[in-house]
mmCIF file of C-alpha atoms and ligand atoms in Angstrom:
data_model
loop_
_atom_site.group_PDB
_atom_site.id
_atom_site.type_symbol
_atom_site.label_atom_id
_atom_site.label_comp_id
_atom_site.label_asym_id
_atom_site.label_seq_id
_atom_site.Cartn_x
_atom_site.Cartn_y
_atom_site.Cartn_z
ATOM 1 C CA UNK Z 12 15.224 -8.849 13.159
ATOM 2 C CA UNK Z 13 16.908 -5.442 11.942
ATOM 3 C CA UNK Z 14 18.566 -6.834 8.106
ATOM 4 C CA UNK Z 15 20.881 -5.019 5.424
ATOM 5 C CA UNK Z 16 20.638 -5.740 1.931
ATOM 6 C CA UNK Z 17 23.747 -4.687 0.181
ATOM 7 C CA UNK Z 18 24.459 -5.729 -3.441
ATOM 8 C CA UNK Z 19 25.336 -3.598 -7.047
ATOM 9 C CA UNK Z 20 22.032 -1.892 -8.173
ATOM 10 C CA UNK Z 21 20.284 -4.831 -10.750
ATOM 11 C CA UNK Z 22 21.441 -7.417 -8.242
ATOM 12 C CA UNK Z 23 18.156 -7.813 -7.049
ATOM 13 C CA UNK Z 24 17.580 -6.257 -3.681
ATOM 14 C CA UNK Z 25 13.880 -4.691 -4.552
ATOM 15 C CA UNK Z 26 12.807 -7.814 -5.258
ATOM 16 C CA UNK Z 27 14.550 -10.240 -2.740
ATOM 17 C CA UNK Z 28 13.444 -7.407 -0.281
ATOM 18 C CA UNK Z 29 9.865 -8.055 -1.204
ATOM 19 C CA UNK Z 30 9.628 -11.643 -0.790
ATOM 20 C CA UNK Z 31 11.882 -12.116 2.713
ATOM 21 C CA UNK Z 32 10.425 -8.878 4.162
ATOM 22 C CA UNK Z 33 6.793 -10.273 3.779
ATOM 23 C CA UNK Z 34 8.012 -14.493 4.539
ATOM 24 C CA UNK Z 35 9.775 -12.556 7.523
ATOM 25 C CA UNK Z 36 6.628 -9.888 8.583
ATOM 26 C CA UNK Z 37 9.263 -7.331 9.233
ATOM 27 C CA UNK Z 38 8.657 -4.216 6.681
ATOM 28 C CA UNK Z 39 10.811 -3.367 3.632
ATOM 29 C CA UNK Z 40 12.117 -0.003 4.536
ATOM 30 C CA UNK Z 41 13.633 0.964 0.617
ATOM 31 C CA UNK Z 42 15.543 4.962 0.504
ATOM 32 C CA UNK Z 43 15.113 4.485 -3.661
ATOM 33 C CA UNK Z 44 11.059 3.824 -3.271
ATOM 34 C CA UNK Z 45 11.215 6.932 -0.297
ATOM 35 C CA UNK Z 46 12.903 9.076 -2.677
ATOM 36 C CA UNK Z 47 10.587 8.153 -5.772
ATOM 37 C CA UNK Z 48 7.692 8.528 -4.025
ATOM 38 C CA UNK Z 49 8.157 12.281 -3.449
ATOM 39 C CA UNK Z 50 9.676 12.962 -6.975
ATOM 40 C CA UNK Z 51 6.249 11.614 -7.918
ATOM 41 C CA UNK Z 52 4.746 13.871 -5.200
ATOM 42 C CA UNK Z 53 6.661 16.533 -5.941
ATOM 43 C CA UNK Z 54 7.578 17.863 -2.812
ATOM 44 C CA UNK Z 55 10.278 19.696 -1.477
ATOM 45 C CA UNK Z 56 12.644 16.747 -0.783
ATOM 46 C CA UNK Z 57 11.320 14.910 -4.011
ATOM 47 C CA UNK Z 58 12.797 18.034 -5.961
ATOM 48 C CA UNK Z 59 16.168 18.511 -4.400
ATOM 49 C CA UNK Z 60 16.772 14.375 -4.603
ATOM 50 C CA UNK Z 61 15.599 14.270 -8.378
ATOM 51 C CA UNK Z 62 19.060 16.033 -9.898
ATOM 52 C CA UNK Z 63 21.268 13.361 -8.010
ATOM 53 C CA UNK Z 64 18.799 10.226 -9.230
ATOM 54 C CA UNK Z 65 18.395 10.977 -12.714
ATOM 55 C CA UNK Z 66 22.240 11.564 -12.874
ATOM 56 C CA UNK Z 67 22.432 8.311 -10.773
ATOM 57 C CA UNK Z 68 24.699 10.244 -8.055
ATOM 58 C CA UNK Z 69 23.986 9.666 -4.307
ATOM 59 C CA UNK Z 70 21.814 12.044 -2.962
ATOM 60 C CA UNK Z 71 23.396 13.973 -0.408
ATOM 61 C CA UNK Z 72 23.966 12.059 3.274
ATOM 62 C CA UNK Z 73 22.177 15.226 5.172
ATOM 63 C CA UNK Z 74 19.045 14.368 3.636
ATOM 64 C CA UNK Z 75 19.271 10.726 3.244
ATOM 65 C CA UNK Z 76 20.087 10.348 6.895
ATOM 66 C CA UNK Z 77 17.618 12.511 8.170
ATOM 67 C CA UNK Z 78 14.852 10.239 6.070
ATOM 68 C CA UNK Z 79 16.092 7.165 7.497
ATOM 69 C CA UNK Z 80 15.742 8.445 10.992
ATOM 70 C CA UNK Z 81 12.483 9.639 10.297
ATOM 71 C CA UNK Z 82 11.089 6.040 8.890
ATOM 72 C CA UNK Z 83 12.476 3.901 11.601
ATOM 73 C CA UNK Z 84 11.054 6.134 14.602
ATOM 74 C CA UNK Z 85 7.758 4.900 13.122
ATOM 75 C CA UNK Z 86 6.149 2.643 14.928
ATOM 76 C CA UNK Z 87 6.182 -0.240 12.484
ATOM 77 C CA UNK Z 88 9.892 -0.918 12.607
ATOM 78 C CA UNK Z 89 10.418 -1.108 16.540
ATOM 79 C CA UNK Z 90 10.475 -4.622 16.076
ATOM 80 C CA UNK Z 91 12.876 -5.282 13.496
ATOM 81 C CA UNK Z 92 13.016 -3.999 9.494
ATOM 82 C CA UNK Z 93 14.890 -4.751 6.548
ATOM 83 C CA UNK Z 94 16.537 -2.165 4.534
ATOM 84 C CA UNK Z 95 16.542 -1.497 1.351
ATOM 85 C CA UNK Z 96 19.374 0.407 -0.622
ATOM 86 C CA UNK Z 97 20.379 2.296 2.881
ATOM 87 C CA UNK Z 98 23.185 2.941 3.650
ATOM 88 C CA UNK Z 99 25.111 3.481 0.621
ATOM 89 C CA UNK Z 100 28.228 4.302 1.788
ATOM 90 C CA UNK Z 101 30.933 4.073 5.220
ATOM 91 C CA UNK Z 102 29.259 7.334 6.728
ATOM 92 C CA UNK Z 103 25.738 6.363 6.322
ATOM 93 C CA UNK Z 104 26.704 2.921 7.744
ATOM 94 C CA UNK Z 105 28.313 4.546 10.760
ATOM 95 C CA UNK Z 106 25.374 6.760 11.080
ATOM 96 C CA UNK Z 107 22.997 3.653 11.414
ATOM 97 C CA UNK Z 108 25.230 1.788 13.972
ATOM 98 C CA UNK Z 109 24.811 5.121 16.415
ATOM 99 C CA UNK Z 110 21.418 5.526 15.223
ATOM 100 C CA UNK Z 111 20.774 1.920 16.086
ATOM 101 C CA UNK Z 112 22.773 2.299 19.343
ATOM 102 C CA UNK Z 113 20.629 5.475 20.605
ATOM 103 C CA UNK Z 114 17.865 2.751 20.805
ATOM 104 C CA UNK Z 115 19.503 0.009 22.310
ATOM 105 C CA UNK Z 116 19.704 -2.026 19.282
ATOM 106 C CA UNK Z 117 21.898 -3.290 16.626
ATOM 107 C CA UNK Z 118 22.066 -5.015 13.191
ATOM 108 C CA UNK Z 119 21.190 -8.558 13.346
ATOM 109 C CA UNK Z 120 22.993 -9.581 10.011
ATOM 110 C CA UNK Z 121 23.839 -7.642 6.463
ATOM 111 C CA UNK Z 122 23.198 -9.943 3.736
ATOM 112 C CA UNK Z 123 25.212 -9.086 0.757
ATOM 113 C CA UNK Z 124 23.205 -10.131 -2.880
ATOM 114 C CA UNK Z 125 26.959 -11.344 -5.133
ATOM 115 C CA UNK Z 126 26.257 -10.714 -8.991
ATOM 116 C CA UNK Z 127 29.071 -10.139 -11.955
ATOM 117 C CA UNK Z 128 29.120 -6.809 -13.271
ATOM 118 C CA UNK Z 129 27.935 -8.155 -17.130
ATOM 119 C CA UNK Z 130 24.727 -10.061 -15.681
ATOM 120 C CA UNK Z 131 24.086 -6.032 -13.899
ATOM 121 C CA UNK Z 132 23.448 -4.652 -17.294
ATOM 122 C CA UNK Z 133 21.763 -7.131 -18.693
ATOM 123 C CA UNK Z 134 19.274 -7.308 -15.653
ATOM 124 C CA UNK Z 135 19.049 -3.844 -15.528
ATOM 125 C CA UNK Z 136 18.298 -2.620 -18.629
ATOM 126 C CA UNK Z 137 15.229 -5.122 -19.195
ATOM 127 C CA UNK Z 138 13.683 -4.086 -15.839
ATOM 128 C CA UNK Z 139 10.204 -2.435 -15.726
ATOM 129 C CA UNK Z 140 7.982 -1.366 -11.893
ATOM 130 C CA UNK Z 141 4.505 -1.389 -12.116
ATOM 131 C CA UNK Z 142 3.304 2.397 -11.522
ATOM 132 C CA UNK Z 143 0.834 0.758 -9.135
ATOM 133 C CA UNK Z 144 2.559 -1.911 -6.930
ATOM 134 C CA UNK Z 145 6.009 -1.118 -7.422
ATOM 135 C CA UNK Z 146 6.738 -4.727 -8.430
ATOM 136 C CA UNK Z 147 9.669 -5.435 -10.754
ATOM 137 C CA UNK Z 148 9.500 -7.535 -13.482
ATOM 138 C CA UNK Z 149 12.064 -8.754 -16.226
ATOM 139 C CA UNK Z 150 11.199 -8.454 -20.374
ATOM 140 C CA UNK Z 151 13.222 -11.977 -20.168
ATOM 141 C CA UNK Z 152 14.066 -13.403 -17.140
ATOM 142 C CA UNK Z 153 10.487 -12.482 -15.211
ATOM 143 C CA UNK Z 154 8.246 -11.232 -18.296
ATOM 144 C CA UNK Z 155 4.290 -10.616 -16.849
ATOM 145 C CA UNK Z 156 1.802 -12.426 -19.325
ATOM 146 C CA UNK Z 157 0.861 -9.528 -20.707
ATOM 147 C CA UNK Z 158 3.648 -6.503 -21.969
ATOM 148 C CA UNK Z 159 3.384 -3.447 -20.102
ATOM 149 C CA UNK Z 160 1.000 -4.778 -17.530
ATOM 150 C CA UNK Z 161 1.907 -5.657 -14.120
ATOM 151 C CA UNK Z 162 -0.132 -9.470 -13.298
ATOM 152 C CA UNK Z 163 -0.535 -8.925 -9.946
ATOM 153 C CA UNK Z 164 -2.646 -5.764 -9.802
ATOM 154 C CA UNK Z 165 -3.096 -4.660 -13.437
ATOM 155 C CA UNK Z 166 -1.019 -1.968 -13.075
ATOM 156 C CA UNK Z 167 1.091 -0.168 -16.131
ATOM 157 C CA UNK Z 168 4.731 -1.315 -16.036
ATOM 158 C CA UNK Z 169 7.423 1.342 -16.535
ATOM 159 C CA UNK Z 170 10.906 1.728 -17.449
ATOM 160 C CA UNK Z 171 12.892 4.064 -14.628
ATOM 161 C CA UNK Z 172 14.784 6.931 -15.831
ATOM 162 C CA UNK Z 173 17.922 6.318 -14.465
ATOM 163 C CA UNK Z 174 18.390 1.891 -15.907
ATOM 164 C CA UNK Z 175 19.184 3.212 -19.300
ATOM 165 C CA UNK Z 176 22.545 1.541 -20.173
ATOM 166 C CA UNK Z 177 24.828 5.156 -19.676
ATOM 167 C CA UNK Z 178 23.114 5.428 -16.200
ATOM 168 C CA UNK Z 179 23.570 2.228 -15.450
ATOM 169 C CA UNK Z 180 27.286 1.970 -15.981
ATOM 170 C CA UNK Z 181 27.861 5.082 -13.831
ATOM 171 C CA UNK Z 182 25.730 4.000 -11.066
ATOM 172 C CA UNK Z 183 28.144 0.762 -11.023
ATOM 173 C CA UNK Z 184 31.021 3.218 -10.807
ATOM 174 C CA UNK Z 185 29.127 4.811 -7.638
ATOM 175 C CA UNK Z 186 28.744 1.218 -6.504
ATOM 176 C CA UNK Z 187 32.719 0.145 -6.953
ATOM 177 C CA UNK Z 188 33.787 3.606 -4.977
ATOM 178 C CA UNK Z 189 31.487 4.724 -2.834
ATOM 179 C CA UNK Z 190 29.165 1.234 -1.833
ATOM 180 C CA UNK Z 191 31.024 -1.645 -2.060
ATOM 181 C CA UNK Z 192 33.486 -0.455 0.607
ATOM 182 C CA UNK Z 193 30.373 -1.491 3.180
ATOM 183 C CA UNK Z 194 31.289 -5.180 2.257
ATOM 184 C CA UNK Z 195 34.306 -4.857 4.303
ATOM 185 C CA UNK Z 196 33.263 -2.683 7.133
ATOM 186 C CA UNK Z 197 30.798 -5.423 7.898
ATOM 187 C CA UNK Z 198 32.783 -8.316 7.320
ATOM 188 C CA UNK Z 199 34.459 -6.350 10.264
ATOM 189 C CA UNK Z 200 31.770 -6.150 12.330
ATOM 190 C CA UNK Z 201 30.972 -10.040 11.831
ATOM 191 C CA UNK Z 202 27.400 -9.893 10.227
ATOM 192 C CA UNK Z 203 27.876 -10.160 7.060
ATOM 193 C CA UNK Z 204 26.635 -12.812 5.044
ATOM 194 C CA UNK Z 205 27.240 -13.347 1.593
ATOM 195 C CA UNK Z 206 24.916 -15.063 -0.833
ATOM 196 C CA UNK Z 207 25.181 -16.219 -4.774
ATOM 197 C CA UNK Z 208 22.423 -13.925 -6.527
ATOM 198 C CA UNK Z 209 22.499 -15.335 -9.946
ATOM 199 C CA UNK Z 210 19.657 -17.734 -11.077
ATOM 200 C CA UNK Z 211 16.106 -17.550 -10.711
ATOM 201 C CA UNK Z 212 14.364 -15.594 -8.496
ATOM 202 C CA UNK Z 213 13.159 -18.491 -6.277
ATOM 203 C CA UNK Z 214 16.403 -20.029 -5.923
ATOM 204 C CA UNK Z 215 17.982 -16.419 -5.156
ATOM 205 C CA UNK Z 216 14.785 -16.369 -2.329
ATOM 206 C CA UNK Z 217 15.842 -19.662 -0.910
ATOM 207 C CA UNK Z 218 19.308 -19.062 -0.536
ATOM 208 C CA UNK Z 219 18.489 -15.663 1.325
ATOM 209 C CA UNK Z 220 16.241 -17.346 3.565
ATOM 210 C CA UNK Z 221 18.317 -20.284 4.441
ATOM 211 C CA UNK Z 222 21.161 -18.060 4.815
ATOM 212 C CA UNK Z 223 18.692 -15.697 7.273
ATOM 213 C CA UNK Z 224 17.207 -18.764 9.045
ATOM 214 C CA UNK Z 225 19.872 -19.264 12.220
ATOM 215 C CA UNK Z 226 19.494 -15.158 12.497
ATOM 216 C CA UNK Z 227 15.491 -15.389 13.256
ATOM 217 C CA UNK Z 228 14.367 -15.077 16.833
HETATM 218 P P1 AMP K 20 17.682 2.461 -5.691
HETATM 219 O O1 AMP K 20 16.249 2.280 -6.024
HETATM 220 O O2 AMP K 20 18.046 1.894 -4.350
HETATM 221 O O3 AMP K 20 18.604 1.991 -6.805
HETATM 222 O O4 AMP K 20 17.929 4.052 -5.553
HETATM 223 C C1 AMP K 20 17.712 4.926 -6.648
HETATM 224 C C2 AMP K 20 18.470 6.239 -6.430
HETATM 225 O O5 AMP K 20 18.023 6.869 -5.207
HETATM 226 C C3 AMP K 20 19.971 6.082 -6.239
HETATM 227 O O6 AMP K 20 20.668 5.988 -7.486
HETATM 228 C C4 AMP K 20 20.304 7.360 -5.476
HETATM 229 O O7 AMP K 20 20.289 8.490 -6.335
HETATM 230 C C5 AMP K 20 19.105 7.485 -4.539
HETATM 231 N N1 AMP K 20 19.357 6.771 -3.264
HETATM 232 C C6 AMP K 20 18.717 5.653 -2.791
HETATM 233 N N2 AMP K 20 19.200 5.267 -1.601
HETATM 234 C C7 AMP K 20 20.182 6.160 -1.290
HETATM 235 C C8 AMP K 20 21.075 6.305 -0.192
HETATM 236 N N3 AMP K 20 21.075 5.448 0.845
HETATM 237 N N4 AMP K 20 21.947 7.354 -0.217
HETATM 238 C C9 AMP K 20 21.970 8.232 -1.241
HETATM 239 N N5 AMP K 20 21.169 8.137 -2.308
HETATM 240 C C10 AMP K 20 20.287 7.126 -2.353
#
């Protein structure tokens, strides 16, 4: 099964993409983790993306593209993947289909993550990642037992430089232009489904599956 998650950043796609990649055994294929990763590492592509993230600007389709080809030639996502935060705009999304096509192979279904702008913020700006599992948590809505420490592996939880409230709001605006646009070049193509993502997580999880359940071979 080859899936696109589209949805405004804070809508929830890291951590839906967790929980239906692994229910699903496909892997989670996310450009933001790719891109952290080698800010973290400091390499070469980890330095030119790091101007456009902390600014919370698209980092340039050249280099995106070129990343995305790389990770699904790997072995692991012949069978099917689900994408994370790729593409981000028309041109990466046309850049997938002939990707795709090269191999014989097309989406199976783009499932679209529906949140209000307001409920964005809010989810945003009380998000933290654990350093050592990258998974998200919520100070309110999906607080670990213990502040600062990630429950599953004991990892410290972090805030990310660009979900402070100005960064926020302009990655929305980069969202309303440049993103949301997709919603309408797949409703064109016929797989896209859209889902309600407000409520808690499980529910959110539930509807994504059932909503992804006719699509599984
Ligand atoms: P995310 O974790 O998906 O919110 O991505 C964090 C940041 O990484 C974004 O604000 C962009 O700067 C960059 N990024 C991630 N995916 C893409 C993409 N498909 N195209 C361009 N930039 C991206």
């Amino acid at each position: 099964m080859r899936i696109v998650l589209v949805g405004p950043p804070g809508a929830g796609k890291g951590t839906q993409a967790q929980f239906i990649s692994s229910h699903l055994a496909i892997p989670r294929i996310s450009t933001g983790d790719i891109f952290r990763f080698n800010v973290t590492s400091n390499t070469e592509l980890g330095r030119m993306a790091k101007t456009f993230m902390e600014r919370g600007d698209l980092v340039p389709d050249e280099v995106t593209v070129a990343m995305v080809r790389d990770r699904l030639s790997e072995e692991d996502a012949q069978e099917g993947f689900l994408l994370d935060g790729y593409p981000r705009n028309v041109p990466q999304a046309e850049t997938l289909k002939k990707m795709l096509a090269e191999w014989d192979a097309r989406l199976s279904v783009v499932l679209e993550l529906v949140v209000d702008e307001d409920e964005v913020v809010r989810r945003l700006s009380g998000r933290r990642t654990c350093r050592r599992c990258e998974r998200v948590w919520h100070v309110l809505y999906d607080p670990p037992t213990r502040d600062g420490t990630c429950d599953d592996c004991g990892g410290e939880l972090f805030q990310r430089d660009d979900d402070t409230e100005e960064t926020v709001r302009h990655r929305l605006e980069v969202y309303n232009e440049q993103t949301s646009p997709l919603i309408a070049f797949y409703a064109d193509e016929g797989v896209l489904i859209g889902i309600d993502a407000t409520g808690p997580v499980e529910e959110v999880t539930s509807r994504a599956l059932a909503a992804l359940r006719p699509f599984v071979r």
